[in-house]
Short mmCIF file of C-alpha atoms in Angstrom, two decimals:
data_model
loop_
_atom_site.label_atom_id
_atom_site.label_comp_id
_atom_site.label_asym_id
_atom_site.label_seq_id
_atom_site.Cartn_x
_atom_site.Cartn_y
_atom_site.Cartn_z
CA MET C 6 0.00 0.00 0.00
CA ALA C 7 1.13 3.55 -0.69
CA ALA C 8 2.26 5.47 2.35
CA GLY C 9 -0.12 8.15 3.62
CA PRO C 10 0.84 11.81 4.06
CA ASN C 11 3.37 12.68 6.75
CA LEU C 12 1.34 14.33 9.52
CA GLN C 13 4.38 15.27 11.58
CA PRO C 14 4.62 19.11 11.76
CA GLN C 15 7.98 20.88 11.55
CA ILE C 16 9.27 24.17 12.92
CA VAL C 17 9.71 26.51 9.94
CA ASN C 18 10.72 30.15 10.50
CA GLY C 19 9.86 29.69 14.15
CA LEU C 20 6.28 28.51 13.43
CA LEU C 21 4.83 25.03 13.86
CA THR C 22 4.13 24.06 10.23
CA LEU C 23 2.44 21.11 8.52
CA ASP C 24 3.10 20.82 4.79
CA LEU C 25 0.62 18.59 2.94
CA SER C 26 0.98 20.28 -0.44
CA ASN C 27 1.24 18.34 -3.71
CA GLN C 28 -0.04 15.09 -2.18
CA GLY C 29 -3.01 14.47 -4.47
CA LEU C 30 -5.33 14.72 -1.45
CA THR C 31 -9.11 14.74 -1.98
CA SER C 32 -9.71 15.45 1.72
CA ILE C 33 -7.67 16.63 4.70
CA PRO C 34 -6.99 13.81 7.22
CA GLU C 35 -9.08 14.38 10.34
CA GLU C 36 -5.98 13.92 12.55
CA VAL C 37 -4.70 17.28 11.29
CA PHE C 38 -7.37 19.11 13.26
CA GLY C 39 -6.15 17.49 16.47
CA ILE C 40 -2.83 19.36 16.20
CA THR C 41 -4.22 22.35 18.04
CA ASP C 42 -0.83 24.12 18.32
CA LEU C 43 -0.50 24.26 14.52
CA GLU C 44 0.41 27.73 13.24
CA VAL C 45 0.85 27.13 9.49
CA LEU C 46 -1.14 24.65 7.40
CA ASP C 47 -0.29 24.14 3.71
CA VAL C 48 -2.71 21.97 1.72
CA SER C 49 -2.10 23.67 -1.62
CA ASN C 50 -1.91 21.94 -5.01
CA ASN C 51 -4.19 19.04 -4.14
CA LYS C 52 -7.69 17.97 -5.24
CA LEU C 53 -9.71 19.21 -2.29
CA ASN C 54 -13.41 19.97 -2.85
CA SER C 55 -13.95 21.35 0.64
CA ILE C 56 -12.37 22.09 3.99
CA PRO C 57 -14.25 20.73 7.06
CA GLU C 58 -15.70 22.98 9.75
CA THR C 59 -13.36 21.26 12.22
CA ILE C 60 -10.64 23.63 11.02
CA GLY C 61 -12.09 25.90 13.69
CA ARG C 62 -10.16 23.86 16.26
CA LEU C 63 -6.87 25.33 14.99
CA GLN C 64 -7.16 28.52 16.99
CA LYS C 65 -3.43 29.24 16.81
CA LEU C 66 -3.35 29.16 13.01
CA TYR C 67 -1.54 32.16 11.50
CA ARG C 68 -1.47 31.04 7.88
CA LEU C 69 -3.62 28.81 5.67
CA ASP C 70 -2.45 27.87 2.15
CA ALA C 71 -5.28 26.15 0.29
CA TYR C 72 -4.67 27.49 -3.21
CA SER C 73 -4.78 25.44 -6.41
CA ASN C 74 -7.47 22.98 -5.36
CA LEU C 75 -11.08 22.36 -6.44
CA LEU C 76 -12.78 24.19 -3.56
CA THR C 77 -16.35 25.32 -4.18
CA CYS C 78 -16.86 26.71 -0.69
CA LEU C 79 -15.02 27.67 2.47
CA PRO C 80 -16.16 26.65 5.96
CA GLN C 81 -17.84 29.31 8.05
CA ALA C 82 -15.49 28.28 10.87
CA ILE C 83 -12.65 30.16 9.12
CA GLY C 84 -14.15 33.33 10.59
CA SER C 85 -13.33 32.02 14.09
CA LEU C 86 -9.57 31.82 13.44
CA GLN C 87 -8.78 35.03 15.28
CA LYS C 88 -4.99 34.81 14.81
CA LEU C 89 -5.10 34.24 11.03
CA THR C 90 -2.93 36.77 9.21
CA HIS C 91 -2.49 35.11 5.78
CA LEU C 92 -5.25 33.38 3.80
CA TYR C 93 -4.39 32.02 0.34
CA VAL C 94 -7.35 30.37 -1.42
CA TYR C 95 -6.67 31.48 -4.98
CA SER C 96 -7.04 29.22 -8.04
CA ASN C 97 -10.14 27.36 -6.86
CA LYS C 98 -13.80 27.41 -7.89
CA LEU C 99 -15.23 29.60 -5.14
CA PRO C 100 -18.42 31.49 -6.07
CA ASN C 101 -18.44 33.42 -2.78
CA LEU C 102 -16.79 33.83 0.61
CA PRO C 103 -18.42 32.65 3.84
CA PRO C 104 -20.16 35.09 6.20
CA GLY C 105 -18.01 36.20 9.08
CA ILE C 106 -14.92 37.04 7.03
CA GLU C 107 -14.98 40.47 8.73
CA LYS C 108 -14.12 38.74 12.02
CA LEU C 109 -10.55 38.10 10.83
CA GLN C 110 -9.36 41.37 12.32
CA LYS C 111 -5.67 40.42 12.20
CA LEU C 112 -5.74 39.38 8.53
CA LYS C 113 -2.93 41.01 6.53
CA VAL C 114 -3.04 39.11 3.22
CA LEU C 115 -6.16 37.87 1.45
CA SER C 116 -5.62 36.25 -1.94
CA ILE C 117 -8.84 35.07 -3.61
CA LYS C 118 -7.82 35.60 -7.24
CA ASP C 119 -8.64 33.08 -9.99
CA ASN C 120 -12.01 31.99 -8.62
CA GLN C 121 -15.63 32.55 -9.71
CA LEU C 122 -16.61 35.35 -7.34
CA THR C 123 -19.34 37.70 -8.53
CA GLU C 124 -18.96 39.95 -5.51
CA VAL C 125 -16.56 40.75 -2.69
CA PRO C 126 -18.30 40.77 0.72
CA SER C 127 -18.52 44.25 2.22
CA GLY C 128 -16.92 42.79 5.35
CA VAL C 129 -13.58 42.66 3.55
CA CYS C 130 -13.50 46.46 3.77
CA SER C 131 -13.73 46.14 7.56
CA LEU C 132 -10.39 44.38 7.96
CA PRO C 133 -8.25 47.12 9.58
CA ASN C 134 -4.89 45.34 9.19
CA LEU C 135 -5.28 44.20 5.59
CA GLU C 136 -2.15 45.00 3.56
CA VAL C 137 -2.57 42.88 0.43
CA LEU C 138 -5.85 42.15 -1.36
CA SER C 139 -5.96 40.20 -4.62
CA VAL C 140 -9.31 39.53 -6.31
CA ARG C 141 -7.89 39.34 -9.85
CA ASN C 142 -9.54 37.11 -12.46
CA ASN C 143 -13.02 36.68 -11.04
CA LYS C 144 -16.41 37.84 -12.34
CA LEU C 145 -16.72 41.11 -10.47
CA SER C 146 -18.71 43.94 -12.02
CA THR C 147 -18.89 45.98 -8.81
CA PHE C 148 -16.79 46.51 -5.71
CA PRO C 149 -18.10 47.10 -2.18
CA ARG C 150 -18.16 50.57 -0.69
CA GLY C 151 -15.72 51.44 2.03
CA VAL C 152 -12.41 50.62 0.37
CA GLU C 153 -11.03 53.84 1.88
CA LYS C 154 -11.24 52.20 5.32
CA LEU C 155 -8.38 49.86 4.39
CA GLN C 156 -5.83 52.42 5.53
CA LYS C 157 -2.98 49.90 5.78
CA LEU C 158 -3.52 48.45 2.30
CA ARG C 159 -0.26 48.41 0.30
CA GLU C 160 -1.23 46.21 -2.67
CA LEU C 161 -4.55 45.97 -4.53
CA TYR C 162 -5.08 43.64 -7.51
CA ILE C 163 -8.48 43.90 -9.22
CA GLY C 164 -7.56 43.16 -12.83
CA ASP C 165 -9.23 40.63 -15.16
CA ASN C 166 -12.79 41.32 -14.03
CA GLN C 167 -15.75 43.25 -15.48
CA LEU C 168 -15.29 46.51 -13.61
CA THR C 169 -16.08 49.72 -15.50
CA GLU C 170 -14.35 52.05 -13.05
CA VAL C 171 -11.69 52.07 -10.38
CA PRO C 172 -13.51 51.52 -7.07
CA SER C 173 -14.44 54.70 -5.24
CA GLY C 174 -12.14 55.24 -2.28
CA VAL C 175 -8.99 53.67 -3.78
CA CYS C 176 -7.43 57.11 -4.22
CA SER C 177 -7.80 57.67 -0.45
CA LEU C 178 -5.43 54.86 0.50
CA PRO C 179 -2.33 56.64 1.85
CA ASN C 180 -0.07 53.57 1.92
CA LEU C 181 -0.95 52.04 -1.46
CA GLU C 182 2.18 51.03 -3.37
CA VAL C 183 0.74 48.62 -5.99
CA LEU C 184 -2.45 49.13 -7.99
CA SER C 185 -3.34 46.68 -10.77
CA VAL C 186 -6.59 47.31 -12.67
CA GLY C 187 -5.83 45.87 -16.12
CA ASN C 188 -8.09 43.78 -18.36
CA ASN C 189 -11.25 45.56 -17.24
CA PRO C 190 -13.54 47.73 -19.44
CA ILE C 191 -12.31 50.83 -17.58
CA ARG C 192 -12.32 53.95 -19.78
CA ARG C 193 -10.43 56.34 -17.52
CA LEU C 194 -8.53 56.63 -14.26
CA PRO C 195 -9.88 58.99 -11.59
CA ASP C 196 -8.14 62.36 -11.45
CA ASP C 197 -7.53 61.77 -7.74
CA VAL C 198 -5.08 58.98 -8.57
CA THR C 199 -2.44 61.72 -8.14
CA ARG C 200 -3.11 61.50 -4.37
CA LEU C 201 -1.42 58.09 -4.27
CA THR C 202 1.92 59.60 -3.33
CA ARG C 203 3.52 56.25 -2.43
CA LEU C 204 2.47 54.34 -5.53
CA LYS C 205 5.37 52.36 -7.03
CA THR C 206 3.59 49.97 -9.39
CA LEU C 207 0.65 50.81 -11.62
CA GLY C 208 -0.85 48.43 -14.16
CA PHE C 209 -3.73 49.14 -16.53
CA PRO C 210 -3.01 46.88 -19.55
CA ASN C 211 -5.85 46.23 -22.00
CA CYS C 212 -8.13 48.89 -20.58
CA GLN C 213 -10.22 51.05 -22.91
CA PHE C 214 -8.71 54.51 -22.50
CA ASP C 215 -9.15 57.07 -25.28
CA GLU C 216 -5.68 58.44 -24.65
CA PHE C 217 -2.73 58.02 -22.32
CA PRO C 218 -3.91 59.09 -18.81
CA ARG C 219 -1.76 62.15 -18.15
CA GLN C 220 -2.52 62.18 -14.41
CA VAL C 221 -0.36 59.06 -14.12
CA LEU C 222 2.64 61.15 -15.13
CA GLN C 223 2.36 63.14 -11.89
CA LEU C 224 3.06 60.03 -9.82
CA LYS C 225 6.73 60.81 -9.17
CA THR C 226 7.25 57.66 -7.05
CA LEU C 227 6.35 55.21 -9.85
CA GLU C 228 8.88 52.46 -10.51
CA GLU C 229 6.85 50.10 -12.72
CA LEU C 230 4.26 51.14 -15.31
CA TYR C 231 2.28 48.54 -17.27
CA ALA C 232 0.33 50.19 -20.11
CA GLY C 233 0.21 47.57 -22.85
CA GLY C 234 -2.74 46.83 -25.12
CA CYS C 235 -4.46 50.21 -24.68
CA LYS C 236 -4.19 51.31 -28.36
CA PHE C 237 -2.20 54.44 -27.48
CA ASP C 238 -0.65 56.18 -30.50
CA MET C 239 1.50 58.54 -28.45
CA VAL C 240 3.16 58.87 -25.05
CA PRO C 241 3.16 62.39 -23.52
CA ASP C 242 6.45 64.21 -22.97
CA GLU C 243 5.78 64.23 -19.22
CA VAL C 244 6.82 60.57 -19.02
CA GLY C 245 10.31 62.01 -18.53
CA ASN C 246 9.21 63.16 -15.06
CA LEU C 247 9.07 59.58 -13.77
CA GLN C 248 12.68 59.58 -12.59
CA HIS C 249 12.33 56.37 -10.50
CA LEU C 250 10.85 54.27 -13.31
CA TRP C 251 12.77 51.04 -13.94
CA LEU C 252 10.15 49.14 -15.97
CA LEU C 253 8.01 50.54 -18.78
CA ALA C 254 5.64 48.18 -20.62
CA LEU C 255 4.00 49.70 -23.73
CA GLU C 256 3.51 46.60 -25.85
CA LYS C 257 0.52 46.07 -28.17
CA ASN C 258 -0.17 49.75 -28.77
CA LEU C 259 -0.05 51.92 -31.93
CA LEU C 260 3.17 53.80 -31.21
CA ARG C 261 5.37 55.09 -34.05
CA THR C 262 7.60 57.38 -31.97
CA LEU C 263 8.69 57.94 -28.38
CA PRO C 264 9.19 61.33 -26.70
CA SER C 265 12.76 62.59 -26.46
CA THR C 266 12.16 63.26 -22.74
CA MET C 267 12.54 59.53 -22.11
CA SER C 268 16.28 60.20 -22.12
CA HIS C 269 15.76 61.54 -18.56
CA LEU C 270 14.82 58.05 -17.32
CA HIS C 271 18.28 57.09 -16.10
CA ASN C 272 16.98 54.18 -14.00
CA LEU C 273 14.96 52.53 -16.77
CA ARG C 274 16.13 48.91 -17.07
CA VAL C 275 13.25 47.08 -18.80
CA VAL C 276 11.42 48.40 -21.88
CA GLN C 277 8.67 46.42 -23.62
CA LEU C 278 7.62 47.77 -27.03
CA TRP C 279 6.65 44.67 -28.98
CA ASN C 280 3.64 44.75 -31.32
CA ASN C 281 3.58 48.47 -32.09
CA LYS C 282 3.89 50.45 -35.35
CA PHE C 283 7.53 51.56 -35.29
CA ASP C 284 9.02 52.00 -38.78
CA THR C 285 12.30 53.34 -37.45
CA PHE C 286 14.12 52.54 -34.24
CA PRO C 287 13.39 55.23 -31.59
CA ASP C 288 16.72 57.06 -31.17
CA VAL C 289 15.91 57.99 -27.57
CA LEU C 290 16.41 54.36 -26.54
CA CYS C 291 20.11 54.79 -27.26
CA GLU C 292 20.24 57.34 -24.43
CA LEU C 293 19.14 54.99 -21.62
CA PRO C 294 22.29 54.12 -19.65
CA ALA C 295 20.66 51.50 -17.39
CA MET C 296 18.63 49.65 -20.04
CA ALA C 297 19.29 45.90 -19.71
CA LYS C 298 16.24 44.46 -21.47
CA LEU C 299 14.54 45.75 -24.64
CA HIS C 300 11.82 43.78 -26.41
CA ILE C 301 10.83 45.50 -29.65
CA ARG C 302 9.82 42.51 -31.75
CA ASN C 303 6.90 42.54 -34.21
CA ASN C 304 7.54 46.05 -35.54
CA ASN C 305 8.52 47.34 -39.00
CA ILE C 306 12.07 48.37 -38.11
CA THR C 307 14.62 47.71 -40.85
CA ARG C 308 17.70 49.18 -39.21
CA LEU C 309 19.26 49.50 -35.76
CA PRO C 310 21.25 52.71 -35.18
CA THR C 311 24.92 52.29 -34.39
CA ALA C 312 24.35 54.61 -31.41
CA LEU C 313 22.54 51.74 -29.65
CA HIS C 314 25.96 50.37 -28.69
CA ARG C 315 26.10 53.15 -26.08
CA ALA C 316 23.44 51.25 -24.08
CA ASP C 317 26.27 49.03 -22.88
CA LYS C 318 24.22 47.31 -20.15
CA LEU C 319 21.82 45.84 -22.71
CA GLU C 320 21.85 42.05 -22.31
CA ASP C 321 18.45 41.02 -23.65
CA LEU C 322 17.50 42.54 -27.03
CA ASP C 323 14.54 40.93 -28.83
CA VAL C 324 14.21 42.15 -32.44
CA SER C 325 12.60 38.99 -33.78
CA ARG C 326 9.84 39.21 -36.39
CA THR C 327 11.10 42.55 -37.71
CA PRO C 328 12.34 43.12 -41.31
CA LEU C 329 15.83 44.04 -40.11
CA ALA C 330 18.40 44.47 -42.84
CA TYR C 331 21.03 46.08 -40.59
CA PRO C 332 22.69 44.43 -38.76
CA PRO C 333 22.61 41.49 -41.19
CA GLN C 334 20.48 38.51 -40.24
CA ASP C 335 23.51 36.28 -39.68
CA VAL C 336 24.59 38.70 -36.93
CA CYS C 337 21.11 38.96 -35.40
CA LYS C 338 20.82 35.18 -35.17
CA GLN C 339 23.84 35.13 -32.86
CA GLY C 340 21.99 37.11 -30.22
CA THR C 341 22.34 40.34 -28.27
CA GLY C 342 26.10 40.16 -27.70
CA ALA C 343 26.85 39.80 -31.41
CA ILE C 344 24.46 42.63 -32.34
CA MET C 345 26.01 45.03 -29.83
CA ALA C 346 29.55 44.14 -30.93
CA PHE C 347 28.61 44.76 -34.56
CA LEU C 348 27.05 48.15 -33.79
CA LYS C 349 30.08 49.20 -31.76
CA GLN C 350 32.42 48.26 -34.60
CA GLU C 351 30.29 50.16 -37.12
CA ALA C 352 30.17 53.20 -34.83
CA GLU C 353 33.96 53.22 -34.66
CA LYS C 354 34.08 53.23 -38.46
CA GLU C 355 31.68 56.18 -38.53
CA THR C 356 33.88 58.06 -36.07
CA LYS C 357 36.87 57.56 -38.37
CA ASP C 358 34.78 58.77 -41.32
CA VAL C 359 33.83 61.91 -39.41
CA LYS C 360 37.47 62.60 -38.57
CA ARG C 361 38.44 62.14 -42.20
CA ARG C 362 35.67 64.47 -43.25
CA LEU C 363 36.77 67.15 -40.78
CA ASP C 364 40.32 66.82 -42.03
CA ARG C 365 39.07 67.41 -45.55
CA LEU C 366 37.13 70.44 -44.39
CA LYS C 367 40.31 71.97 -43.01
CA VAL C 368 42.16 71.69 -46.30
CA ALA C 369 39.20 72.37 -48.58
CA GLU C 370 39.68 75.41 -50.74
CA ARG C 371 37.19 78.03 -49.64
CA PRO C 372 35.23 79.50 -52.57
CA LYS C 373 34.93 83.23 -52.92
CA LYS C 374 31.35 84.03 -51.97
CA GLN C 375 29.85 81.76 -54.60
CA HIS C 376 27.67 79.57 -52.34
CA GLU C 377 24.46 81.10 -53.60
CA HIS C 378 25.40 80.50 -57.25
CA ASN C 379 25.73 76.70 -57.14
CA ALA C 380 22.85 75.36 -59.20
CA VAL C 381 22.91 71.73 -57.96
CA PHE C 382 22.83 70.97 -54.22
CA LEU C 383 24.10 67.46 -53.36
CA SER C 384 22.36 66.10 -50.26
CA TYR C 385 23.87 62.89 -48.85
CA GLN C 386 24.81 60.93 -45.75
CA TRP C 387 28.45 60.26 -44.93
CA ASP C 388 28.32 56.51 -45.62
CA HIS C 389 28.63 57.19 -49.37
CA GLN C 390 30.77 60.31 -49.37
CA ASP C 391 33.27 58.95 -51.89
CA LYS C 392 30.53 58.15 -54.42
CA VAL C 393 29.00 61.61 -53.99
CA LEU C 394 32.41 63.25 -54.45
CA LEU C 395 32.66 61.41 -57.74
CA LEU C 396 29.14 62.56 -58.71
CA HIS C 397 30.17 66.14 -57.89
CA ASP C 398 33.13 65.87 -60.25
CA ARG C 399 31.10 64.23 -63.06
CA LEU C 400 28.45 66.96 -62.94
CA GLN C 401 31.09 69.67 -62.83
CA GLU C 402 32.65 68.09 -65.95
CA ARG C 403 29.24 68.41 -67.65
CA GLY C 404 29.16 72.12 -66.88
CA TYR C 405 26.92 72.20 -63.79
CA SER C 406 27.98 74.16 -60.72
CA CYS C 407 27.47 71.96 -57.62
CA TRP C 408 27.26 72.57 -53.87
CA MET C 409 28.78 69.87 -51.64
CA ASP C 410 29.68 70.51 -48.03
CA ILE C 411 33.31 69.39 -48.09
CA LYS C 412 33.91 71.34 -51.30
CA GLN C 413 32.16 74.50 -50.21
CA MET C 414 32.91 74.89 -46.51
CA GLY C 415 35.94 76.27 -44.75
CA GLY C 416 37.05 75.32 -41.25
CA GLY C 417 35.27 78.25 -39.57
CA ASP C 418 31.94 78.04 -41.37
CA SER C 419 28.68 77.18 -39.60
CA LEU C 420 27.33 73.91 -41.05
CA TYR C 421 23.66 74.88 -40.81
CA GLU C 422 24.20 78.40 -42.14
CA MET C 423 26.11 77.15 -45.17
CA MET C 424 23.56 74.39 -45.89
CA ASP C 425 20.80 76.98 -45.75
CA LYS C 426 22.64 79.21 -48.25
CA GLY C 427 23.41 76.26 -50.48
CA ILE C 428 19.78 75.10 -50.72
CA ARG C 429 18.39 78.63 -51.12
CA GLY C 430 20.79 79.27 -54.01
CA ALA C 431 20.17 75.93 -55.74
CA LYS C 432 17.86 75.31 -58.67
CA VAL C 433 17.65 71.57 -57.94
CA VAL C 434 18.53 69.25 -55.03
CA VAL C 435 19.92 65.78 -55.79
CA SER C 436 19.12 63.53 -52.79
CA CYS C 437 21.42 60.51 -52.55
CA VAL C 438 19.07 58.17 -50.66
CA THR C 439 20.10 55.29 -48.36
CA PRO C 440 18.47 53.95 -45.16
CA PRO C 441 20.88 56.00 -42.97
CA TYR C 442 20.09 59.06 -45.11
CA ALA C 443 16.38 58.68 -44.32
CA GLU C 444 17.19 58.55 -40.59
CA SER C 445 19.74 61.40 -40.53
CA THR C 446 18.49 64.57 -38.84
CA ASN C 447 20.62 66.82 -41.07
CA CYS C 448 19.41 65.10 -44.25
CA ARG C 449 15.80 65.32 -43.10
CA ASN C 450 16.28 69.04 -42.49
CA GLU C 451 17.74 69.54 -45.98
CA VAL C 452 14.80 67.75 -47.63
CA ALA C 453 12.30 69.64 -45.48
CA LEU C 454 13.84 73.03 -46.40
CA ALA C 455 13.93 72.18 -50.12
CA HIS C 456 10.32 71.00 -49.96
CA THR C 457 9.24 74.18 -48.14
CA LEU C 458 11.08 76.40 -50.67
CA LYS C 459 9.56 74.35 -53.53
CA THR C 460 13.05 73.62 -54.84
CA PRO C 461 12.85 70.57 -57.18
CA ILE C 462 14.26 67.35 -55.71
CA ILE C 463 15.71 64.44 -57.72
CA PRO C 464 16.03 61.30 -55.55
CA VAL C 465 18.88 58.92 -56.46
CA MET C 466 18.71 55.62 -54.56
CA LEU C 467 22.28 54.50 -53.75
CA GLU C 468 21.26 51.63 -51.48
CA LYS C 469 18.06 49.58 -51.33
CA THR C 470 15.55 51.64 -49.35
CA THR C 471 11.83 51.39 -48.59
CA TRP C 472 10.01 53.81 -50.90
CA PRO C 473 8.98 56.33 -49.90
CA PRO C 474 11.46 56.30 -47.02
CA PRO C 475 9.64 55.96 -43.68
CA GLY C 476 9.53 59.01 -41.46
CA PRO C 477 9.50 62.75 -42.25
CA MET C 478 10.80 62.24 -45.82
CA SER C 479 7.84 60.10 -46.86
CA ILE C 480 5.55 63.01 -47.81
CA PRO C 481 8.08 65.04 -49.89
CA PHE C 482 9.27 61.89 -51.71
CA ALA C 483 5.97 60.06 -52.15
CA GLN C 484 5.16 61.52 -55.59
CA LEU C 485 8.74 61.73 -56.91
CA ILE C 486 10.36 59.41 -59.46
CA TYR C 487 13.71 58.12 -58.23
CA ILE C 488 16.72 56.84 -60.15
CA ASN C 489 17.67 53.41 -58.83
CA MET C 490 21.46 53.17 -58.55
CA ALA C 491 21.23 50.56 -55.77
CA LYS C 492 22.23 47.69 -58.05
CA ALA C 493 25.31 49.42 -59.43
CA GLN C 494 28.32 47.42 -58.27
CA ASP C 495 30.93 49.58 -60.05
CA GLU C 496 33.17 51.90 -58.08
CA ASP C 497 32.10 54.54 -60.60
CA PRO C 498 28.32 54.27 -60.98
CA TRP C 499 28.14 57.66 -62.68
CA LYS C 500 28.21 56.40 -66.23
CA GLY C 501 25.82 54.64 -68.53
CA VAL C 502 22.07 54.94 -69.02
CA LEU C 503 21.09 55.82 -65.44
CA PHE C 504 23.63 58.62 -65.15
CA GLU C 505 22.48 60.07 -68.47
CA GLN C 506 18.91 59.97 -67.14
CA LEU C 507 20.08 61.94 -64.09
CA VAL C 508 21.81 64.49 -66.32
CA ARG C 509 18.64 64.99 -68.37
CA MET C 510 16.58 65.53 -65.20
CA VAL C 511 19.13 68.02 -63.85
CA ASP C 512 19.19 69.76 -67.22
CA SER C 513 15.42 70.19 -67.10
CA PHE C 514 15.83 72.41 -64.03
CA VAL C 515 19.26 73.99 -64.59
CA LYS C 516 20.36 76.01 -67.60
CA ARG C 517 24.04 75.28 -68.10
CA PRO C 518 26.39 78.15 -68.94
CA LYS C 519 27.58 78.29 -72.52
CA ALA C 520 30.95 76.66 -73.10
CA LYS C 521 33.75 79.13 -73.75
#
């Protein structure tokens, strides 16, 4: 015969404890209720349908663990256990709680989540020492009055029910540190939520808000914010005020950008952005020094910025199910370490390119006040500087005057001032388009200025790029015909049919000077 359960209690943490968990029990042996000095009874993870009224004999019981069973009721005698401080009966089939629950005046933790409750007895709000209350995942459509009487309550979990509003009185709980209301048809948070000056964790995932609740951003003590699945299309700038935030969950929304103020969140370690609408990687994420975990899968991002390598504490980067072309897939498959090493190496190359460019600027021959007379403005990103230099020379050979930064600028010139003069004096802008070009702030500014001034733009695609490029350039470029040089493998692509097509388009806007 199989041995029965061991009914010999042990001293655990100074309390007389009997552990009968995970025994496959369908009933509690009657001998248990003869151990009248018992202080902790654990009958969790069994197959119990009920607990007998004889549990009332255990008058010294501090803690009862009866979770993960098949309980359909609790004995009324539980109300007589005057020393009970912890009651865990979650993950059962309870439709209600027994009368007399209000007699448990020393109760600190009541976990009745994952049951079939349609109401919480009003007596629960009469438990003066209650610190943790979890009623998550039941069938509650209302909550009893008097929540404000739970002045010692630190944690309240009411998510996964049918509540249409946060219970009245919650905002009057001075010690509340955790508030979880997600997966309810709640349309707004009360304005008084700002009174919860000790709140550290707030969760409202999958609620039905019309917009991000700005009052949340006044909760300066917040450390964890769960706001996934709310269909937000923007996050207010004030999120940067949450200086203590270490976890930000914004998954399953409609976000395309993030506010630059997020760079103030120096303690942010975990960022969840999966299943949004990002077309480009949010640059502000590169400015989070503490970020260790970033999940941004299931977005439309094609490129990671090399600046991400500055987030040197990043150990868990999930970019799966995105159309990433950079870094290459063979790098991405090797995991976070390989991706970060690649980005760091590429950033070092860019730094060398910048230095080389600055060196060229120092020795460049400064033109004599002819900036405004250059008919063709060459707009490009540094990755393809050598090709654009060659284009500059080819167009000059054809008789066109061209503006290119390293040709036009002297060491003391202001970059933005000279670009402004160059575009204002040009009759046509040739945009040398690559994915980094579409993400470059300077290049975006050049295109925006040309578009505003109604200066014609001729896009030349040097590297395979989504068309129109995602982001601010999409509107100016959407109706333009581009010349596709992306397949040109030659070191000198500026020859042949495509180059002649470019010359004809330039010629349609620029009248060349007569040859002498």
